Short mmCIF file of C-alpha atoms in Angstrom, two decimals:
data_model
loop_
_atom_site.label_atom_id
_atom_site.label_comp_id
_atom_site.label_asym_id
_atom_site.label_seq_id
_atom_site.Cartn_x
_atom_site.Cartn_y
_atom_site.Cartn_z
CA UNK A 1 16.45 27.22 13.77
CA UNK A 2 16.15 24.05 11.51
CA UNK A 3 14.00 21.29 12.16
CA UNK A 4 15.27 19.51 9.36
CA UNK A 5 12.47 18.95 7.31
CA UNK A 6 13.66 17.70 3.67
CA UNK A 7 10.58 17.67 1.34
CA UNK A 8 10.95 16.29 -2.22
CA UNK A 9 6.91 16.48 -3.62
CA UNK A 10 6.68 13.58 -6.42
CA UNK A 11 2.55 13.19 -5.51
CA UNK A 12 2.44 17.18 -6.51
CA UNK A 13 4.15 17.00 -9.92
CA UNK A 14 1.43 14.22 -10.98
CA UNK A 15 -1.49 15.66 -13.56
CA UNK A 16 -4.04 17.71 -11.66
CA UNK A 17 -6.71 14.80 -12.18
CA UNK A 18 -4.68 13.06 -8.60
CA UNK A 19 -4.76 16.27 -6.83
CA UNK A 20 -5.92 19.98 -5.89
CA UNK A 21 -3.59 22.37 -4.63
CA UNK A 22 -4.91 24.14 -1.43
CA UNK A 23 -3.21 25.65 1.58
CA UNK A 24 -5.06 24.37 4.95
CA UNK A 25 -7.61 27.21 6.03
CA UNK A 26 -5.94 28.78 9.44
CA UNK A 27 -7.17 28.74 12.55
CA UNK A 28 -8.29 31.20 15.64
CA UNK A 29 -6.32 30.06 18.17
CA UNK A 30 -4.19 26.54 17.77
CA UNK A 31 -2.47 25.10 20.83
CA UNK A 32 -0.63 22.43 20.63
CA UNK A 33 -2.05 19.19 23.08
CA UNK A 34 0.62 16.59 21.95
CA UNK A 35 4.09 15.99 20.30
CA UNK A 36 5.51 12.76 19.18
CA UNK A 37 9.08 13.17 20.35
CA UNK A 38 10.32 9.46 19.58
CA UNK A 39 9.10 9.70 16.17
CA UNK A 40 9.91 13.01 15.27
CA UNK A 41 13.52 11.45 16.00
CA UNK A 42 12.86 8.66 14.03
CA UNK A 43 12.65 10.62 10.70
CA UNK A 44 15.34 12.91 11.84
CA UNK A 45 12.93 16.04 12.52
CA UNK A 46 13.78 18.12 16.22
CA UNK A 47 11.28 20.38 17.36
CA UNK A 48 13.28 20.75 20.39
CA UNK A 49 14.31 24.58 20.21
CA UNK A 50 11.04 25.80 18.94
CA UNK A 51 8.71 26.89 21.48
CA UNK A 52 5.13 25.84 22.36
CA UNK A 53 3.14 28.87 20.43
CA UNK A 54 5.41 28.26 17.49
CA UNK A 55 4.34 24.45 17.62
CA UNK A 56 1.25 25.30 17.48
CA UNK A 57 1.17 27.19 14.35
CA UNK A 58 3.43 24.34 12.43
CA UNK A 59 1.07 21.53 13.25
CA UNK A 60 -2.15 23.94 12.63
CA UNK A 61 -1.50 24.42 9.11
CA UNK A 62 -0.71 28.25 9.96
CA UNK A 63 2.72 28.62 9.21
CA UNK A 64 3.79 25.71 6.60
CA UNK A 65 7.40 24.70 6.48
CA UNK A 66 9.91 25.65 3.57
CA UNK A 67 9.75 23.65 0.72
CA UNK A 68 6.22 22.14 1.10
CA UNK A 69 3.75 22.05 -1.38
CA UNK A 70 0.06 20.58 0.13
CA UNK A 71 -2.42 19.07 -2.10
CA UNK A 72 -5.93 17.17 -1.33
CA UNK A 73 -5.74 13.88 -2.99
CA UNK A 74 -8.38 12.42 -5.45
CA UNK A 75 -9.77 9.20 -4.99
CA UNK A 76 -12.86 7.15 -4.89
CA UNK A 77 -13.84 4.29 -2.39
CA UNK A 78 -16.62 1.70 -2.14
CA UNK A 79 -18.15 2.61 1.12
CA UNK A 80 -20.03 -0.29 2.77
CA UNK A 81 -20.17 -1.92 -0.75
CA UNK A 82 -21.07 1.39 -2.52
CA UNK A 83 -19.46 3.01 -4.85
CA UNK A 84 -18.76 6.78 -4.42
CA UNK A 85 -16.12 9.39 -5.50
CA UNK A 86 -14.27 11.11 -2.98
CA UNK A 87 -11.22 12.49 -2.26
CA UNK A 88 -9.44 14.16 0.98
CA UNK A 89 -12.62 15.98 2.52
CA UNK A 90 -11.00 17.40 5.52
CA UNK A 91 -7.18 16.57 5.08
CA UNK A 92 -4.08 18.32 2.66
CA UNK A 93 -0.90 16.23 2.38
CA UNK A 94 1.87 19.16 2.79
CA UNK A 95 4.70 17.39 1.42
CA UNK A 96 6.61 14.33 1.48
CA UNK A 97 9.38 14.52 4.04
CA UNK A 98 12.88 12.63 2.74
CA UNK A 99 15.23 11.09 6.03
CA UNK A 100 18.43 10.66 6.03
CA UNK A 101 18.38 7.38 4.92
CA UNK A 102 16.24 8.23 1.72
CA UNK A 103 12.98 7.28 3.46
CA UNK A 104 9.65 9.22 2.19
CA UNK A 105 6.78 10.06 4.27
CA UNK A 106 3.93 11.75 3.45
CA UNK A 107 3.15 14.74 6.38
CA UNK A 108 -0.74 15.27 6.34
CA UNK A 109 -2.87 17.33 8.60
CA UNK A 110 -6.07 16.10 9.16
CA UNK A 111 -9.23 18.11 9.97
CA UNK A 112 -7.56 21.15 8.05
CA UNK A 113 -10.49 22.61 6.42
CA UNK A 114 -12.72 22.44 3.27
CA UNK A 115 -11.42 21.09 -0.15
CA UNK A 116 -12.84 20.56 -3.18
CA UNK A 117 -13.71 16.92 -2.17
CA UNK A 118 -15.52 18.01 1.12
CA UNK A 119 -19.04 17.74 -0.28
CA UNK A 120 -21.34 18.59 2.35
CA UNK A 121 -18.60 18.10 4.74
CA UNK A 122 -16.97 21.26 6.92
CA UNK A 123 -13.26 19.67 6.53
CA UNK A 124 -12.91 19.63 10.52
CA UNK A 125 -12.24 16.90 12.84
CA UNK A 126 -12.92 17.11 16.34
CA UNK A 127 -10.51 16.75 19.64
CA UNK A 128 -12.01 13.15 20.70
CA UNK A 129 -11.18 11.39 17.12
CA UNK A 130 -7.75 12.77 16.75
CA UNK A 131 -6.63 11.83 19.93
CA UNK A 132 -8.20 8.36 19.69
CA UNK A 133 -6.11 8.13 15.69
CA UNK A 134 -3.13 9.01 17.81
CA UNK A 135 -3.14 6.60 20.73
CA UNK A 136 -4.11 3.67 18.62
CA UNK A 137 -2.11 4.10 15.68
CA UNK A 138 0.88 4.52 18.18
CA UNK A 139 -0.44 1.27 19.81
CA UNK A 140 -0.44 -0.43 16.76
CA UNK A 141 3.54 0.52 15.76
CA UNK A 142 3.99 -0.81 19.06
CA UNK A 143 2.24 -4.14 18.72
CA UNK A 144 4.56 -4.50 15.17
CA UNK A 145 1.22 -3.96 13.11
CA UNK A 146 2.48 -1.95 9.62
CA UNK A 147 0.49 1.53 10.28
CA UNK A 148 -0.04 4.98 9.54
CA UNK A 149 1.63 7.23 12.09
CA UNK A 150 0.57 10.51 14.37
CA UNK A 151 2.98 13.29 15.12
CA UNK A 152 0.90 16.02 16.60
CA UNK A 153 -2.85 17.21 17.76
CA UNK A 154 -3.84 20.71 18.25
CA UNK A 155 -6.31 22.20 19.48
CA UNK A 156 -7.77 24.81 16.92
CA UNK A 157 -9.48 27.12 19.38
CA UNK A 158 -12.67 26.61 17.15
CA UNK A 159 -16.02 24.57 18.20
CA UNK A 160 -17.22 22.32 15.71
CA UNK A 161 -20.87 21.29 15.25
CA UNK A 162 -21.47 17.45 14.87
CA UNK A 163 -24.80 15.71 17.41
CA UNK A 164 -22.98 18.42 19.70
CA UNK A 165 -20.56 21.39 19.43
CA UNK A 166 -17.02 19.80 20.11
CA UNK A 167 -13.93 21.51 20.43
CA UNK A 168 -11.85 21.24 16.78
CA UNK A 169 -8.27 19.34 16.31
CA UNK A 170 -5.94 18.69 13.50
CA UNK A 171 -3.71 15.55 13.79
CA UNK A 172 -0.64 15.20 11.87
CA UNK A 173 -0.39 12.19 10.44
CA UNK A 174 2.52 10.46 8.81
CA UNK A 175 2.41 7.48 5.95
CA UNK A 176 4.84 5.73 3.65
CA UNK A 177 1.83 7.19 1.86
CA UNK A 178 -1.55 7.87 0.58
CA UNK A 179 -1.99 5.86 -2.22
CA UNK A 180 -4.80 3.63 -1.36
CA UNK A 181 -7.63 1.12 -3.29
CA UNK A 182 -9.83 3.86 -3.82
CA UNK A 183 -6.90 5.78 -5.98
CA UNK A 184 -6.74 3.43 -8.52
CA UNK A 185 -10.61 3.44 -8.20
CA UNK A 186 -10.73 7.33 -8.95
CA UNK A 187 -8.31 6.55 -11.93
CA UNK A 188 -9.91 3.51 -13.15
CA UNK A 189 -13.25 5.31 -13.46
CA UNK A 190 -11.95 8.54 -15.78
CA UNK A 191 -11.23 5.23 -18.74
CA UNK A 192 -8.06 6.50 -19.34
CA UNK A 193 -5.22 4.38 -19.96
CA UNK A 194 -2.28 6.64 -19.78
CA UNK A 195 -3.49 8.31 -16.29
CA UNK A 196 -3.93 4.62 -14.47
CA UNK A 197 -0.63 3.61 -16.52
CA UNK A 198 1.09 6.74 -14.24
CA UNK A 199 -0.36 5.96 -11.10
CA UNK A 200 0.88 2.51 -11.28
CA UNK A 201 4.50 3.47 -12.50
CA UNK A 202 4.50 5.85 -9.67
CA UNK A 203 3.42 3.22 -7.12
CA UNK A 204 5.50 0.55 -7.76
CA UNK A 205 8.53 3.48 -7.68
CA UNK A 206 7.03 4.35 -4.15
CA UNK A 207 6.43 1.42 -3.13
CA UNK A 208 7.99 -2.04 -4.93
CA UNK A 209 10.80 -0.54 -7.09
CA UNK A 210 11.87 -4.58 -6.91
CA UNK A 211 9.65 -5.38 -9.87
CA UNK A 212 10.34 -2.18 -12.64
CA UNK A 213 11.07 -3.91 -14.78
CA UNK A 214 8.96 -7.19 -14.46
CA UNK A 215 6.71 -8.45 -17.46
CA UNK A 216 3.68 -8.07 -16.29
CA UNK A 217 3.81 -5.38 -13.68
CA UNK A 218 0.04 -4.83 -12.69
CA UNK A 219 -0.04 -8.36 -11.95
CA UNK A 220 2.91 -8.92 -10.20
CA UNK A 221 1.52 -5.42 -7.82
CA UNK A 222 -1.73 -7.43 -7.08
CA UNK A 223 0.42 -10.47 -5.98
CA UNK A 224 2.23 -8.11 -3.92
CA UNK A 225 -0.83 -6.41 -2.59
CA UNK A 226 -2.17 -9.40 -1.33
CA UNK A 227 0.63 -10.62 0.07
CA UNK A 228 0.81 -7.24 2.05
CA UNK A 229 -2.98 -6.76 2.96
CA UNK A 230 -2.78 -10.53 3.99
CA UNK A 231 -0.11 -10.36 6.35
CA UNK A 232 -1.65 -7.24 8.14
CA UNK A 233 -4.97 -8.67 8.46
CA UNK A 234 -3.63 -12.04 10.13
CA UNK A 235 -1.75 -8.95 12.56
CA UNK A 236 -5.19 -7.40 13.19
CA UNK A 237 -6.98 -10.79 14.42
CA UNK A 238 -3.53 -11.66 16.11
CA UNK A 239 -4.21 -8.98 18.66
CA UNK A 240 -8.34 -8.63 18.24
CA UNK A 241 -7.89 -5.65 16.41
CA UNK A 242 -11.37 -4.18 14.29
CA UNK A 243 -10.43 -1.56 12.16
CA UNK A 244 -14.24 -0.81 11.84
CA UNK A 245 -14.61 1.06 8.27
CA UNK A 246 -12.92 -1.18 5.73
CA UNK A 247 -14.04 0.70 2.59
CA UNK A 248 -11.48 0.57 -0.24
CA UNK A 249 -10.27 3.73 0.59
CA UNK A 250 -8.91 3.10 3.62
CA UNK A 251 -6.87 -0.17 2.56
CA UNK A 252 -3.16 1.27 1.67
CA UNK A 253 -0.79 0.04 -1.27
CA UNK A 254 1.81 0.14 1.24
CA UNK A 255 0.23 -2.41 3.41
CA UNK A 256 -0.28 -0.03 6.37
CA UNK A 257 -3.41 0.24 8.68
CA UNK A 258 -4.62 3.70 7.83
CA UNK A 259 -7.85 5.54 9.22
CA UNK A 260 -8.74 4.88 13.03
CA UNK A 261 -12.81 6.18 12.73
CA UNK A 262 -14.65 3.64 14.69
CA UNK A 263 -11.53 1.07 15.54
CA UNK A 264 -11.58 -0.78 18.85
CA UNK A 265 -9.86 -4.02 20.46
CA UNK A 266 -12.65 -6.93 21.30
CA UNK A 267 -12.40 -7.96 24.79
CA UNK A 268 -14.40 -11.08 25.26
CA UNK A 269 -13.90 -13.42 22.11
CA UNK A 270 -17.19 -13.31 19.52
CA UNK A 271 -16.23 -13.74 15.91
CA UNK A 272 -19.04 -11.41 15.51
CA UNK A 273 -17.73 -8.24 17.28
CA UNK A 274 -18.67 -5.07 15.88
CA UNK A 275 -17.94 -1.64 17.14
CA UNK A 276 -19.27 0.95 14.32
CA UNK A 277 -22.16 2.49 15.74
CA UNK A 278 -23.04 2.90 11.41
CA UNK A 279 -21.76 -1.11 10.64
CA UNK A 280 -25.88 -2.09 11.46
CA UNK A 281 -25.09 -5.51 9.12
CA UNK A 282 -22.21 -6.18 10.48
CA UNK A 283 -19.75 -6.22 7.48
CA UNK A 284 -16.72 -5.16 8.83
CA UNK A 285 -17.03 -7.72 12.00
CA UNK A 286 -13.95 -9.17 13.06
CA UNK A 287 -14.83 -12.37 11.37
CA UNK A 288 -15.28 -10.77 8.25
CA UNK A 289 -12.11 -9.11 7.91
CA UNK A 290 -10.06 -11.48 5.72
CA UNK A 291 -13.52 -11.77 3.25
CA UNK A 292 -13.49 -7.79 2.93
CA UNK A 293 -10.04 -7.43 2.53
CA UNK A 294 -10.24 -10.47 -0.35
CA UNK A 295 -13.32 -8.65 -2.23
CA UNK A 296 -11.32 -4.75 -1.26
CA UNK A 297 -8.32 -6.81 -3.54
CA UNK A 298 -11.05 -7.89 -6.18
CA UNK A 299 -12.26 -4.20 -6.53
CA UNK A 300 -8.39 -3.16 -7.15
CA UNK A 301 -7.63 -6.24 -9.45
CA UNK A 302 -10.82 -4.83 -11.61
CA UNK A 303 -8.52 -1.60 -11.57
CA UNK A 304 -5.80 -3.05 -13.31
CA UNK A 305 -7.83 -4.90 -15.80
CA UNK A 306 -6.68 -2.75 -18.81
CA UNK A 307 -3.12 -2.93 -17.82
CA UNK A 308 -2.93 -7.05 -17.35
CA UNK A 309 -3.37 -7.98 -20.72
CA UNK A 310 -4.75 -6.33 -24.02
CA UNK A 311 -6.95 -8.63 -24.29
CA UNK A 312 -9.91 -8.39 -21.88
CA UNK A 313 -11.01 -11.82 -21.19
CA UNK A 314 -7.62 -12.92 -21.01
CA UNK A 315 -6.50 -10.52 -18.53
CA UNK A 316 -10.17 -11.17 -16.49
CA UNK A 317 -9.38 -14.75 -16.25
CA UNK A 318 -5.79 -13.71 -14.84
CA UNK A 319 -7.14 -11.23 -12.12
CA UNK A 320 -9.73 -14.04 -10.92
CA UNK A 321 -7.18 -16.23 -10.69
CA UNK A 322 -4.77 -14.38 -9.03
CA UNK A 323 -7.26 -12.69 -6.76
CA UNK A 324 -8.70 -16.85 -5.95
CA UNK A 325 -5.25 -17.18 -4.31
CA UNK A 326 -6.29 -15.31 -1.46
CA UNK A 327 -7.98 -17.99 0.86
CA UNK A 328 -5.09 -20.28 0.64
CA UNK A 329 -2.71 -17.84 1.48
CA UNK A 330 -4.83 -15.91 3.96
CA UNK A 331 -5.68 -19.50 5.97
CA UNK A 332 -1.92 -20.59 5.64
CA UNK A 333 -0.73 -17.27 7.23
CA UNK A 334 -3.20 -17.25 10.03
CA UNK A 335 -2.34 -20.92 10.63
CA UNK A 336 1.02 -19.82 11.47
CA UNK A 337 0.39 -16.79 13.59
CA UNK A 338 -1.79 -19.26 15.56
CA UNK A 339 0.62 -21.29 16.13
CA UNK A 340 3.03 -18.99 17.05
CA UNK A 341 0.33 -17.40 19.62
CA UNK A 342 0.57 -20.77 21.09
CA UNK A 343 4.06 -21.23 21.12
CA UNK A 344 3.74 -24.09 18.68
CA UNK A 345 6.87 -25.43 16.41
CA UNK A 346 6.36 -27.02 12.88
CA UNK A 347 3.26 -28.54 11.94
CA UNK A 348 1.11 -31.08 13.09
CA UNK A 349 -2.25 -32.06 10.63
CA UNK A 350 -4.26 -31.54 14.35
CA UNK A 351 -3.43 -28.37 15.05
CA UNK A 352 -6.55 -26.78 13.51
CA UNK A 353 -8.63 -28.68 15.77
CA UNK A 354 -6.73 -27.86 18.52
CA UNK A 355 -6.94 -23.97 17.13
CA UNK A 356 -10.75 -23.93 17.00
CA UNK A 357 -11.46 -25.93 19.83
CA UNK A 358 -10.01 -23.22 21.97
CA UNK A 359 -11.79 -20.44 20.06
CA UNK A 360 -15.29 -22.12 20.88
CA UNK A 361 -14.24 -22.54 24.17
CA UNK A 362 -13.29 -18.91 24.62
CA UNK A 363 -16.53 -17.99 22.49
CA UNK A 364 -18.76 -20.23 24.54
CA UNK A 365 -17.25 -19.11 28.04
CA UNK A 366 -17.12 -15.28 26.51
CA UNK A 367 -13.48 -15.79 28.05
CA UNK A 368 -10.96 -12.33 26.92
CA UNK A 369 -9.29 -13.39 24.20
CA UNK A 370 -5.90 -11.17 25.19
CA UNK A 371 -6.02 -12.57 28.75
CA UNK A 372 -6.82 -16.18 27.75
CA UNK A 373 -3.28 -16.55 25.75
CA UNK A 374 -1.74 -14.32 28.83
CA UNK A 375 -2.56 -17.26 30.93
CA UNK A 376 -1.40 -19.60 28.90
CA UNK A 377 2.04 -17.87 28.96
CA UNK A 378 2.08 -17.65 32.69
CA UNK A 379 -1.02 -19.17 34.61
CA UNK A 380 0.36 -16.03 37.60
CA UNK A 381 -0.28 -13.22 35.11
CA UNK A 382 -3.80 -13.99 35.04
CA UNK A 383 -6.01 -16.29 37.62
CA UNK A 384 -9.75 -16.59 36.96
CA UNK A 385 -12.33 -19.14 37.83
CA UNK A 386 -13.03 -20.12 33.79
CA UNK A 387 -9.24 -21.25 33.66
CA UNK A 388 -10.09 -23.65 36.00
CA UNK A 389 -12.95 -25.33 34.10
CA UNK A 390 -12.50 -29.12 33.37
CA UNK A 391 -13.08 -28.18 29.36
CA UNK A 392 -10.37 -25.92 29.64
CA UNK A 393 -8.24 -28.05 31.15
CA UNK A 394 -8.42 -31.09 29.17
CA UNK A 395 -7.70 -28.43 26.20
CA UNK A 396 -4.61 -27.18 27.87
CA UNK A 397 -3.41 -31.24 28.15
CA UNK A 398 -3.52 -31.37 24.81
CA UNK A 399 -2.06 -27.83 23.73
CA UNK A 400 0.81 -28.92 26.40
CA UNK A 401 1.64 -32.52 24.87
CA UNK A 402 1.50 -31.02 21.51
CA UNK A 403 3.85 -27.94 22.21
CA UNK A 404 6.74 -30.25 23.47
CA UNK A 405 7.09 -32.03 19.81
CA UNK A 406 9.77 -30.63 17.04
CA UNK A 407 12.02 -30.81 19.47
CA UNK A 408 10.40 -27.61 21.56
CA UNK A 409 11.49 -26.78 24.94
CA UNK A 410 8.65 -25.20 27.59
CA UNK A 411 11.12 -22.27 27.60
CA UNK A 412 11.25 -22.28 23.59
CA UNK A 413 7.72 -22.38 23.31
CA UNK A 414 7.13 -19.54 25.94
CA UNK A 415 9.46 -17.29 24.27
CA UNK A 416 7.86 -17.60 20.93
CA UNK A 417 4.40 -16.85 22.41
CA UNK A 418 5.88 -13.84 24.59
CA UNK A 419 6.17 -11.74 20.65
CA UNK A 420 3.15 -12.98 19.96
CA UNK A 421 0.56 -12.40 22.38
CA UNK A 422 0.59 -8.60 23.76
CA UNK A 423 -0.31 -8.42 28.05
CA UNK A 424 -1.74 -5.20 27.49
CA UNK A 425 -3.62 -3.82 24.37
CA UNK A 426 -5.69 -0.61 24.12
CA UNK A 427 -8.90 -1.58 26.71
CA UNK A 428 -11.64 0.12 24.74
CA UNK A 429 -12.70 1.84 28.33
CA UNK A 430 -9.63 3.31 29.41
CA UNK A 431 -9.43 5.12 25.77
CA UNK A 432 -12.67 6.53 26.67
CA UNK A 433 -11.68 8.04 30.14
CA UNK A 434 -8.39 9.27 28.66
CA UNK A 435 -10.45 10.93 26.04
CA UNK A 436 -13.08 12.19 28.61
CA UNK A 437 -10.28 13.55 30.44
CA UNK A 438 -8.35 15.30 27.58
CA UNK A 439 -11.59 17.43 26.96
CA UNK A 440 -11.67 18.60 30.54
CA UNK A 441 -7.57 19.46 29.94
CA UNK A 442 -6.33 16.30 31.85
CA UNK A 443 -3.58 14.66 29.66
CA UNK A 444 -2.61 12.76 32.54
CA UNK A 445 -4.78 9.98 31.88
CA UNK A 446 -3.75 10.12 27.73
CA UNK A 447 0.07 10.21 28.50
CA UNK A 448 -0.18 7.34 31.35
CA UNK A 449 -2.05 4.89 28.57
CA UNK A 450 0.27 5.60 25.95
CA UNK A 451 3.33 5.40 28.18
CA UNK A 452 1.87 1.62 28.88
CA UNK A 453 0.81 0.83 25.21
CA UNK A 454 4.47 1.65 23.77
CA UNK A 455 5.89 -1.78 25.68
CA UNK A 456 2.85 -3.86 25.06
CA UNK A 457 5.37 -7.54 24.94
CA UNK A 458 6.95 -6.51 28.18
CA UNK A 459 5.78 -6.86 32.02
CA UNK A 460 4.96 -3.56 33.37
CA UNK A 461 4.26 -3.10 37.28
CA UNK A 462 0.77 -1.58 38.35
CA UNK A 463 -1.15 -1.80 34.96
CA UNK A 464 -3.86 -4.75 36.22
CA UNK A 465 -6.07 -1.79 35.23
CA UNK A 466 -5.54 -1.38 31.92
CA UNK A 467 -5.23 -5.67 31.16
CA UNK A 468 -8.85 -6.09 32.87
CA UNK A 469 -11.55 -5.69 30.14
CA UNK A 470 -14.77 -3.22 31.18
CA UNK A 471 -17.10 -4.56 34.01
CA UNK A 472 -19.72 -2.28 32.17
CA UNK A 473 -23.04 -4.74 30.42
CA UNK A 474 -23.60 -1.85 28.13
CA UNK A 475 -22.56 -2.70 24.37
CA UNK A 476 -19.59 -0.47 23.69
CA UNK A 477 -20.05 1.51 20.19
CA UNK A 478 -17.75 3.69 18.88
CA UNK A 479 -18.18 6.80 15.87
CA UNK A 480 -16.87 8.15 12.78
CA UNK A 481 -16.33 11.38 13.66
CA UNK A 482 -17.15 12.81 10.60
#
């Protein structure tokens, strides 16, 4: 029976100062909940003549495929601004998986057991988080945000103890990789040249083969890396996305969103929005994304410090500099997404104003910021009382004279805003109940929402549920899970 797994481990063969080698600890009684069939096809795998029981072991760490070799990766991570070393607590990367087309991707089950990095931790994840990593992530690929993957959740048969006993999962997650901030951080801090000069060699392989041979190669990764993390922060306020726990472990070389703790979508529009039930200052706000992910890029330029130049105020002054390009690029990008949620063509030295003047509207009014830019698209696909507000109105004169310059047509503009602007993202409510449910056994719920969430551009009949935002006044919070 071959599922055609093709594993060629480069993370493995690094020094073990990147890694431990551990086997996941087994489990009672795994059952398998879900199976990503569309992206096991993607990357060429087919679990399609293997039964359910056999499933189960696989993506429970049991029974590890040939040719595999699973690790826990070392790394460190400023976590809420403090600096700590970590490493994969509850997660082993089994291999990296090769498709046909010479694509890697790391396989890693998370919630697999102890490692050396768990600290205090017991290396388990429960059912709730896993299947909230898999919905959203999924989501995410669907909204055309760069992201980590999920192939699998089990069930592990096991209760684990967090406020309450929960019943214990393992997701399977797949990534262009691991390699994160916090890597480089781990690295960084040992003051060895030669073991940060390896990790960024075997990056830029991974990752940006395009500059091996460059002059200056740590600098011209920074460039890149901000470039990357730019582009998929302007994607995260594009769709009111919060990842929640922005520590520099959990920002990716690769660009991708990785880690879906305490995540949620923001319903009404507040700059402010914060979900993490642990974020008390509100650091990781929506607001404050682009900041983080500017001083996340500071902490990795101060990485790369010995590698710039050999000379240390030289190569200081270069980082800062390079690192002080962030604003202009960040602002320029998001700019341009805005306009493109608006169906705007070229540029007009007004269209800020016209920008912000609809966010305070939208902030004063507490108007949803998905369904506001639905309306705009198509007044049908959502009618409400604040749309018919004189403010709002006079706005939407002005948005409409200035869409028709460059030469735009109403259909032009329309189109351009319909692959912008999602009509349905991931209501923070109707996660919960599919949640709720899957702990009773009910993957109804879980299999309707995702069905939904995979065409989030297109019109969909009977999902006014899932565009309306809660009617609850409690604040919503979300958790860890660790």
């Amino acid at each position: 029976m071959t599922i055609g797994w093709h594993f060629n481990n480069t993370y493995s063969k690094l020094s073990d100062t990147f890694k431990e080698e551990i086997k996941p600890v087994p489990v009672n009684n795994p059952e398998l909940i879900i199976l990503n069939e569309s992206l096991a096809s993607e990357i060429n795998l087919d679990f399609s003549k293997i039964d359910k029981k056999e499933l189960s072991k696989i993506f429970s760490g049991n029974v590890l495929p040939n040719g595999s070799n699973s690790i826990a990766q070392a790394y460190a991570g400023h976590q809420f601004g403090h600096f700590t070393m970590l490493g994969d607590g509850r997660a082993v990367l089994i291999g990296e998986h090769t498709t046909k087309v010479n694509k890697k991707y790391d396989i890693q089950f998370k919630g697999s057991g102890k490692t050396a990095f768990s600290r205090n931790g017991d290396g388990r994840a429960a059912l709730g988080p896993m299947l909230r990593e898999y919905i959203i992530s999924e989501a995410m690929n669907s909204l055309n945000i760069p992201t980590t993957r999920s192939l699998a959740v089990v069930k592990t048969g096991e209760n684990i103890q967090r406020e309450t006993a929960l019943q214990g999962a393992i997701l399977t997650r797949v990534a262009s990789s691991h390699i994160r901030v916090g890597t480089f951080q781990y690295i960084a801090a040992r003051e060895k040249e030669n073991e940060l000069k390896t990790l960024l060699d075997y990056t830029i392989d991974r990752h940006y083969p395009e500059i091996k041979d460059s002059n200056n190669k740590a600098i011209d990764l920074l460039n890149l890396l901000i470039e990357r993390q730019c582009d998929l922060v302007v994607n995260w306020m594009r769709v009111g996305f919060i990842h929640g726990v922005m520590n520099t472990d959990n920002m990716t070389i690769s660009g991708e969103t990785i880690d879906y703790g305490p995540c949620a979508f923001m319903d009404a529009y507040d700059p402010k929005t914060v979900f993490s039930s642990i974020d008390q200052m509100g650091r990781y706000a929506y607001c404050n994304q682009p900041l983080i992910t500017k001083w996340n890029l500071a902490r990795f330029a101060e990485c790369l410090v010995p590698l710039i130049d050999n000379d240390q105020d030289k190569a200081v002054k270069i980082a800062t500099e390079t690192i002080n390009s962030f604003e202009k690029k960040y602002e320029e990008k998001w700019m341009n997404m805005m306009r493109d949620k608006l169906g705007l063509f070229g540029l007009d030295n007004k269209d800020k104003f016209l920008i912000l003047d609809l966010l305070t509207w939208m902030h004063e009014k507490k108007a949803d910021y998905t369904n506001t830019f639905c309306h705009l698209m198509d007044p049908n696909l959502k009618k409400e009382k604040i749309f018919e507000e004189n403010s709002f109105l006079e706005w939407k004169k002005r948005w409409e004279e200035r869409s028709l310059k460059n030469n735009n047509t109403s259909k032009k503009c329309k189109e351009l805003m319909r692959s912008n602007n999602p009509l349905v993202i991931p209501r923070n409510h109707k996660i919960e109940e599919a949640l709720e449910a899957a702990e009773q056994n009910n993957l109804e719920p879980m299999n309707k929402i995702l069905e939904i969430l995979n065409k989030p551009y297109n019109e969909q009949k009977d999902i006014a549920d899932y565009q309306s935002p809660s009617i609850s006044d409690e604040k919503y919070q979300t958790f860890c899970g660790t």
